Coordinates of C-alpha atoms and ligand atoms in Angstrom, one line a residue:
M153 CA 4.6 -3.3 4.3
I154 CA 6.6 -3.2 1.1
G155 CA 5.2 -0.6 -1.2
G156 CA 3.7 2.8 -0.4
G157 CA 0.5 2.7 -2.5
Q158 CA -3.1 3.0 -1.6
L159 CA -3.3 -0.6 -0.2
A160 CA -0.6 0.3 2.3
R161 CA -2.3 3.6 3.1
M162 CA -5.6 1.8 3.9
T163 CA -3.8 -1.0 5.8
H164 CA -2.2 1.7 8.0
Q165 CA -5.7 3.1 8.7
A166 CA -6.7 -0.4 10.0
A167 CA -3.4 -0.7 11.9
I168 CA -4.1 2.5 13.9
A169 CA -7.2 0.8 15.4
L170 CA -5.2 -2.2 16.4
G171 CA -2.6 -0.1 18.2
Q172 CA 0.0 -0.9 15.5
T173 CA 2.1 1.3 13.4
L174 CA 2.5 0.2 9.8
R175 CA 6.0 1.0 8.6
V176 CA 6.1 1.3 4.8
L177 CA 8.9 1.0 2.3
A178 CA 8.0 3.7 -0.1
V179 CA 9.8 5.0 -3.2
T180 CA 9.2 8.7 -2.3
P181 CA 7.8 10.6 0.7
D182 CA 4.8 11.6 -1.5
D183 CA 3.6 8.0 -2.0
S184 CA 0.1 7.4 -0.9
A185 CA 1.0 5.6 2.3
A186 CA 4.1 7.6 3.1
Q187 CA 1.9 10.7 3.4
V188 CA 0.0 9.1 6.4
T189 CA 2.2 6.8 8.4
P190 CA 4.9 8.2 10.7
D191 CA 7.2 5.3 10.0
V192 CA 8.5 5.5 6.4
V193 CA 11.6 4.0 4.9
I194 CA 12.5 5.3 1.5
G195 CA 13.9 2.8 -0.9
S196 CA 13.2 0.4 -3.6
H197 CA 11.5 -3.0 -3.3
D198 CA 14.3 -4.7 -5.2
D199 CA 17.2 -3.3 -3.1
I200 CA 18.1 -5.8 -0.4
D201 CA 19.5 -3.1 1.9
A202 CA 16.3 -1.1 1.7
L203 CA 14.3 -4.3 2.5
R204 CA 16.6 -5.0 5.5
R205 CA 16.1 -1.4 6.8
A206 CA 12.3 -1.9 6.5
A207 CA 12.5 -5.2 8.3
V208 CA 14.4 -4.0 11.4
G209 CA 12.3 -4.8 14.5
A210 CA 9.1 -5.6 12.6
D211 CA 6.8 -8.3 13.8
A212 CA 5.8 -9.2 10.3
F213 CA 7.0 -8.3 6.8
T214 CA 4.3 -8.0 4.2
F215 CA 3.4 -6.4 0.8
D216 CA 1.2 -4.0 -1.0
H217 CA 2.3 -5.4 -4.4
E218 CA 3.9 -8.6 -5.6
H219 CA 7.2 -7.4 -7.1
V220 CA 9.8 -8.2 -4.5
P221 CA 12.2 -10.8 -5.9
T222 CA 11.8 -14.1 -4.1
E223 CA 15.6 -14.6 -3.7
M224 CA 15.7 -11.5 -1.6
L225 CA 12.9 -12.7 0.5
E226 CA 14.7 -16.0 1.1
K227 CA 17.7 -14.1 2.3
L228 CA 15.5 -12.1 4.7
I229 CA 14.0 -15.3 6.1
A230 CA 17.5 -16.7 6.6
E231 CA 18.2 -13.6 8.6
G232 CA 15.2 -14.2 10.8
V233 CA 12.5 -12.0 9.2
N234 CA 8.9 -13.1 9.4
V235 CA 7.9 -12.8 5.7
A236 CA 4.1 -13.1 5.2
P237 CA 3.1 -14.5 2.7
P238 CA 6.3 -16.5 2.3
P239 CA 8.1 -16.5 -1.1
S240 CA 7.0 -20.1 -1.7
A241 CA 3.4 -18.9 -1.8
L242 CA 4.1 -15.4 -3.2
I243 CA 5.7 -16.8 -6.4
H244 CA 2.2 -17.9 -7.5
A245 CA 1.1 -14.3 -7.5
Q246 CA 4.3 -13.2 -9.3
D247 CA 4.5 -15.6 -12.2
K248 CA 1.4 -16.6 -14.2
L249 CA 3.1 -19.6 -15.7
V250 CA 4.2 -21.0 -12.3
M251 CA 0.6 -20.3 -11.0
R252 CA -1.1 -22.0 -14.0
R253 CA 1.0 -25.1 -13.6
R254 CA 0.6 -25.3 -9.9
L255 CA -3.1 -24.8 -10.0
E256 CA -3.5 -27.4 -12.7
A257 CA -1.5 -29.9 -10.5
L258 CA -3.8 -29.1 -7.6
G259 CA -6.8 -29.9 -9.8
A260 CA -8.1 -26.3 -9.8
P261 CA -10.0 -25.3 -13.0
V262 CA -7.8 -23.0 -15.2
P263 CA -8.2 -21.9 -18.9
R264 CA -6.4 -24.1 -21.4
F265 CA -2.8 -22.7 -21.5
A266 CA 0.7 -23.3 -22.7
A267 CA 4.2 -21.8 -22.4
V268 CA 5.4 -20.0 -25.5
T269 CA 9.1 -20.2 -26.2
S270 CA 8.8 -19.7 -30.0
V271 CA 6.2 -18.2 -32.3
S272 CA 5.4 -21.7 -33.6
D273 CA 4.1 -22.6 -30.1
V274 CA 1.2 -20.2 -30.9
D275 CA 0.3 -22.2 -34.0
D276 CA 0.6 -25.5 -32.1
F277 CA -1.7 -24.1 -29.4
A278 CA -4.2 -22.8 -32.0
G279 CA -4.1 -26.2 -33.7
G280 CA -4.9 -24.9 -37.2
T281 CA -8.1 -23.2 -36.1
D282 CA -8.5 -19.4 -35.9
S283 CA -9.1 -19.7 -32.2
R284 CA -9.6 -16.8 -29.8
L285 CA -6.4 -16.4 -28.0
V286 CA -4.8 -14.4 -25.1
L287 CA -1.1 -13.8 -24.8
K288 CA 0.3 -12.9 -21.4
A289 CA 3.6 -11.8 -20.0
A290 CA 4.3 -14.3 -17.2
R291 CA 5.6 -11.6 -15.0
G292 CA 5.2 -7.9 -14.2
G293 CA 1.7 -7.2 -15.6
Y294 CA -1.1 -5.5 -13.7
D295 CA -4.3 -3.7 -14.6
G296 CA -4.3 -5.5 -17.9
R297 CA -0.8 -4.4 -18.9
G298 CA 1.0 -7.4 -20.2
V299 CA -2.2 -9.0 -21.5
V300 CA -3.0 -9.1 -25.3
L301 CA -6.5 -10.3 -26.3
A302 CA -5.6 -11.3 -29.8
R303 CA -8.0 -10.6 -32.7
D304 CA -6.9 -13.7 -34.5
T305 CA -4.0 -16.2 -34.7
A306 CA -1.9 -13.8 -36.8
H307 CA -2.2 -11.1 -34.2
A308 CA -1.3 -13.6 -31.4
R309 CA 1.8 -14.6 -33.4
E310 CA 2.8 -10.9 -33.7
A311 CA 2.3 -10.3 -30.0
A312 CA 4.3 -13.4 -29.1
A313 CA 7.1 -12.4 -31.4
E314 CA 7.2 -8.9 -29.8
Y315 CA 7.3 -10.3 -26.2
L316 CA 9.9 -12.9 -27.1
A317 CA 12.1 -10.3 -28.8
A318 CA 12.0 -8.3 -25.6
G319 CA 13.1 -11.3 -23.7
V320 CA 9.8 -11.6 -21.8
E321 CA 8.5 -15.0 -20.7
V322 CA 5.1 -15.6 -22.2
L323 CA 2.1 -17.9 -22.0
I324 CA -0.8 -18.3 -24.3
E325 CA -4.4 -19.1 -23.2
E326 CA -7.7 -19.8 -24.8
K327 CA -10.0 -16.7 -24.7
V328 CA -12.6 -17.7 -22.2
E329 CA -16.3 -17.1 -23.1
M330 CA -17.5 -15.7 -19.9
R331 CA -20.7 -14.5 -18.3
R332 CA -18.8 -12.2 -15.9
E333 CA -15.7 -12.0 -13.7
L334 CA -15.9 -12.9 -10.0
A335 CA -13.5 -12.7 -7.2
A336 CA -13.2 -14.8 -4.0
L337 CA -11.3 -13.1 -1.2
V338 CA -10.1 -15.1 1.8
A339 CA -7.5 -14.8 4.6
R340 CA -5.4 -17.4 6.2
S341 CA -3.4 -17.1 9.4
P342 CA -0.2 -19.0 10.2
F343 CA -2.2 -20.9 12.7
G344 CA -4.2 -22.2 9.8
Q345 CA -7.4 -20.4 10.3
G346 CA -9.2 -19.4 7.2
A347 CA -12.0 -16.9 6.6
A348 CA -13.9 -16.0 3.4
W349 CA -16.0 -13.0 2.4
P350 CA -18.9 -13.5 0.0
V351 CA -17.9 -13.9 -3.6
V352 CA -18.2 -10.7 -5.6
H353 CA -18.8 -9.6 -9.2
T354 CA -15.9 -7.5 -10.5
V355 CA -16.6 -5.2 -13.5
Q356 CA -13.5 -4.3 -15.6
R357 CA -13.1 -1.6 -18.2
D358 CA -9.9 -1.4 -20.3
G359 CA -8.3 -4.0 -18.1
I360 CA -9.0 -2.0 -14.9
C361 CA -11.5 -3.0 -12.2
V362 CA -14.0 -0.2 -12.0
E363 CA -16.8 -1.6 -10.0
V364 CA -17.5 -4.4 -7.5
I365 CA -20.9 -5.7 -6.5
A366 CA -20.9 -7.7 -3.2
P367 CA -22.1 -10.3 -3.1
A368 CA -22.3 -11.2 -6.8
P369 CA -26.0 -10.9 -7.8
D370 CA -27.9 -14.0 -9.0
L371 CA -25.0 -16.3 -8.2
D372 CA -25.9 -19.9 -7.9
D373 CA -25.4 -21.1 -4.3
D374 CA -23.4 -24.1 -5.3
L375 CA -21.1 -22.0 -7.5
A376 CA -20.6 -19.4 -4.7
G377 CA -19.8 -22.3 -2.3
A378 CA -17.4 -23.8 -4.8
A379 CA -15.6 -20.5 -5.4
G380 CA -15.2 -19.7 -1.7
G381 CA -14.1 -23.3 -1.0
L382 CA -11.6 -23.3 -3.8
A383 CA -10.1 -20.0 -2.5
L384 CA -9.8 -21.4 1.1
R385 CA -8.3 -24.6 -0.2
L386 CA -5.7 -22.8 -2.4
A387 CA -4.7 -20.5 0.5
D388 CA -4.0 -23.7 2.5
E389 CA -2.3 -25.7 -0.2
L390 CA -0.1 -22.7 -1.3
G391 CA 0.7 -21.8 2.4
V392 CA -0.6 -18.3 2.1
V393 CA -0.3 -16.1 5.1
G394 CA -2.5 -13.0 4.9
L395 CA -5.0 -12.3 2.1
L396 CA -5.6 -14.3 -1.0
A397 CA -7.7 -12.9 -3.8
V398 CA -8.7 -15.5 -6.4
E399 CA -9.9 -13.8 -9.6
L400 CA -12.3 -16.0 -11.4
F401 CA -14.2 -16.2 -14.7
E402 CA -17.8 -17.5 -14.6
T403 CA -18.1 -19.2 -18.0
V404 CA -21.1 -19.0 -20.2
D405 CA -21.9 -22.6 -19.3
G406 CA -22.0 -21.8 -15.6
G407 CA -18.5 -23.1 -14.7
L408 CA -15.6 -21.4 -12.9
L409 CA -12.0 -20.9 -14.1
V410 CA -9.2 -19.3 -12.1
N411 CA -7.7 -16.3 -13.8
E412 CA -5.2 -14.8 -11.3
L413 CA -4.1 -14.8 -7.7
A414 CA -3.1 -11.9 -5.6
M415 CA -1.7 -12.2 -2.0
R416 CA -2.4 -8.8 -0.5
P417 CA -5.4 -6.5 0.0
H418 CA -7.2 -6.4 -3.4
N419 CA -9.4 -4.0 -5.3
S420 CA -12.2 -6.6 -5.1
G421 CA -12.2 -6.2 -1.3
H422 CA -12.5 -2.4 -1.0
W423 CA -16.2 -2.8 -0.4
T424 CA -15.4 -4.5 3.0
M425 CA -14.1 -1.2 4.5
D426 CA -17.8 -0.1 4.9
G427 CA -19.7 -3.2 3.9
A428 CA -18.4 -6.0 6.1
R429 CA -17.8 -6.5 9.8
T430 CA -14.1 -6.9 9.2
S431 CA -12.3 -5.0 6.4
Q432 CA -9.8 -6.7 4.2
F433 CA -7.1 -4.4 5.6
E434 CA -7.7 -5.3 9.2
Q435 CA -8.0 -9.0 8.3
H436 CA -4.6 -8.9 6.5
L437 CA -3.0 -7.5 9.6
R438 CA -4.8 -10.0 11.8
A439 CA -3.6 -12.8 9.6
V440 CA 0.1 -11.7 9.3
L441 CA 0.2 -11.0 13.1
D442 CA -1.4 -14.5 13.7
Y443 CA -4.4 -13.1 15.6
P444 CA -7.7 -14.9 15.3
L445 CA -9.5 -13.7 12.2
G446 CA -12.4 -11.3 12.1
D447 CA -16.1 -11.8 11.2
T448 CA -16.4 -11.5 7.4
S449 CA -20.2 -11.2 7.3
P450 CA -21.7 -8.4 5.2
I451 CA -23.5 -5.5 6.9
A452 CA -25.9 -4.7 4.0
P453 CA -27.7 -7.0 1.5
V454 CA -25.6 -5.5 -1.2
T455 CA -22.6 -3.2 -1.2
V456 CA -21.2 -1.6 -4.3
M457 CA -17.7 -0.2 -4.7
A458 CA -17.0 2.1 -7.6
N459 CA -13.4 3.2 -8.3
V460 CA -12.6 6.9 -8.8
I461 CA -10.5 6.9 -12.0
G462 CA -8.6 10.0 -13.2
A463 CA -10.5 11.6 -16.1
Q464 CA -9.2 12.3 -19.6
D465 CA -9.8 16.0 -19.0
I466 CA -9.1 16.7 -15.4
P467 CA -11.8 19.0 -14.0
K468 CA -11.0 22.5 -13.0
M469 CA -13.2 22.1 -9.9
S470 CA -11.0 21.1 -6.9
M471 CA -11.5 17.7 -5.3
D472 CA -12.5 19.5 -2.1
E473 CA -15.4 21.2 -3.9
R474 CA -16.4 18.0 -5.7
L475 CA -16.6 16.2 -2.3
H476 CA -18.7 19.1 -0.9
H477 CA -21.2 18.7 -3.8
L478 CA -21.2 14.9 -3.5
F479 CA -22.0 14.8 0.1
G480 CA -24.7 17.3 -0.5
R481 CA -26.4 15.0 -2.9
L482 CA -25.4 11.5 -1.7
P483 CA -24.9 11.7 2.1
E484 CA -24.7 7.9 2.2
A485 CA -21.6 7.7 -0.1
K486 CA -18.5 6.5 1.8
V487 CA -15.4 8.0 0.1
H488 CA -11.9 6.8 0.2
L489 CA -9.3 9.0 -1.5
Y490 CA -5.7 7.8 -2.0
G491 CA -3.8 11.1 -1.9
K492 CA -2.6 10.6 -5.5
G493 CA -2.4 13.2 -8.2
E494 CA -5.1 13.0 -10.9
R495 CA -3.9 11.5 -14.1
P496 CA -6.1 10.0 -16.9
G497 CA -6.9 6.4 -16.1
R498 CA -5.2 6.4 -12.7
K499 CA -7.1 4.9 -9.7
I500 CA -7.3 7.8 -7.2
G501 CA -10.0 6.6 -4.9
H502 CA -13.2 4.6 -4.5
V503 CA -16.7 5.1 -3.2
N504 CA -18.8 2.5 -1.3
V505 CA -22.5 2.6 -1.2
L506 CA -24.5 0.1 1.0
G507 CA -28.0 -1.0 0.0
S508 CA -30.7 -0.5 2.6
A509 CA -31.9 -3.3 4.8
G510 CA -34.5 -5.7 3.4
G511 CA -33.1 -5.8 -0.1
S512 CA -31.6 -8.8 -1.9
P513 CA -28.7 -9.4 -4.3
D514 CA -31.2 -11.3 -6.5
D515 CA -33.5 -8.3 -6.8
A516 CA -32.4 -6.6 -10.1
A517 CA -34.0 -3.3 -9.4
Y518 CA -32.5 -3.1 -5.9
V519 CA -29.0 -3.9 -7.1
A520 CA -29.3 -1.5 -10.1
D521 CA -30.2 1.3 -7.7
V522 CA -27.2 0.7 -5.4
R523 CA -24.9 0.4 -8.4
E524 CA -26.3 3.6 -10.0
R525 CA -25.6 5.6 -6.8
A526 CA -22.1 4.3 -6.4
V527 CA -21.2 4.8 -10.0
R528 CA -22.8 8.3 -10.0
A529 CA -20.7 9.3 -7.0
A530 CA -17.4 7.9 -8.4
H531 CA -18.0 9.4 -11.8
W532 CA -18.8 12.8 -10.2
L533 CA -15.5 12.7 -8.2
S534 CA -13.6 11.8 -11.4
H535 CA -15.3 14.2 -13.9
A536 CA -17.2 16.8 -11.9
E537 CA -20.2 15.8 -14.0
W538 CA -23.3 14.1 -12.9
T539 CA -24.2 11.0 -15.0
D540 CA -27.9 11.9 -14.8
G541 CA -27.3 15.5 -15.9
W542 CA -28.3 17.0 -12.5
S543 CA -27.2 20.5 -11.8
S544 CA -27.3 22.3 -8.5
H545 CA -27.9 25.6 -10.3
R546 CA -31.1 24.5 -12.0
Ligands
ADP767 P1 -3.4 -8.4 -14.9 O1 -2.3 -9.2 -14.3 O2 -2.9 -7.3 -15.7 O3 -4.5 -8.0 -14.0 P2 -5.1 -10.5 -16.0 O4 -4.5 -11.8 -16.3 O5 -6.0 -10.4 -14.8 O6 -4.0 -9.4 -16.0 O7 -6.0 -10.1 -17.2 C1 -6.6 -8.8 -17.3 C2 -8.0 -9.0 -17.9 O8 -8.0 -9.5 -19.2 C3 -8.9 -9.9 -17.1 O9 -9.5 -9.2 -16.0 C4 -9.9 -10.3 -18.2 O10 -10.9 -9.3 -18.4 C5 -9.1 -10.4 -19.4 N1 -8.6 -11.8 -19.6 C6 -7.4 -12.3 -19.1 N2 -7.3 -13.6 -19.4 C7 -8.3 -13.9 -20.2 C8 -8.8 -15.1 -20.9 N3 -8.0 -16.3 -20.8 N4 -9.9 -15.1 -21.5 C9 -10.7 -13.9 -21.6 N5 -10.3 -12.8 -21.0 C10 -9.2 -12.8 -20.3

């Protein structure tokens, strides 16, 4: 797996149970995954020799991020490496303009968009109205970096000028009026088998996914079917091998638009580690190794994942002590820490909480209770403060 982040770390966890060793290409021995797998190659994802060293003897060559240049992957394929997903698919997770164009050609719903090669393209797109616009770098963005939600057309023009001056390829989109963000996660094996988990609701704060509710509460059955069906169809049409996450907007009028694609384990699938029969990490391995895929059914009526995000003021209390307190108060919380140092705004772990049997994703009070516990647990781990003001010393 290329990249030694938390996704590789959790994929290794799944690999252990399958009797596999996940070799990772990590930048440093301290990387999240490099700390836990015995098979580490140190090097950069854009150094062909490092990629070659990582590929020696591997059954499959896969990714924990989308940044490996496709030309290098083509070279590896020519040398006999089994690259999964192949670069012909991966390009749609690397370049938002390529992705938007391809999806449009496939008849998938996308926000209105255009390529921007000069500032006047912004005005042409806005068409004289002060529309709500979004500027995006075609490549290299993640967690909201490289996305500008413009206040007005003048702001959009400024942002476009800045990107263009920096030599960055840009696209412009309408700002979608949305009810919420959803994600459809599926896997596809080279044999052509597909499997989908229930569609989830993803909650973002400052461009970062902070909470996932699985399945998405109060989601219309037809819309859920359409989202899952679309993700399976895209996995097929794009020739994905492994996981495909389709990030979606549910529009205020009840439609769906595709925002982004990812071809790797995804934040929206962390709930599956405890909340589904097969986790996304195991499924990714099954898919790239061309095993039959696992059962994706959920274990609880609702599972909520809350990310542990590094606090502005890092608590003095050690993480070990925070865990101790958390488990004392919420024994049901399933904690996954990434072995990363605490820095403000950095994802350092997540917590999964499963709702008890008999509940329903359409029962607002039930969902609110599971969410509250997951968020309370994650917030405690980040801040060493209880959201409800509870104190063990009282
Ligand atoms: P990244 O690649 O950094 O994850 P995204 O394209 O997913 O960037 O955008 C980050 C966030 O910005 C989205 O999750 C969404 O909240 C918001 N966003 C992106 N595009 C639009 C749009 N066209 N309309 C409204 N909000 C958008």
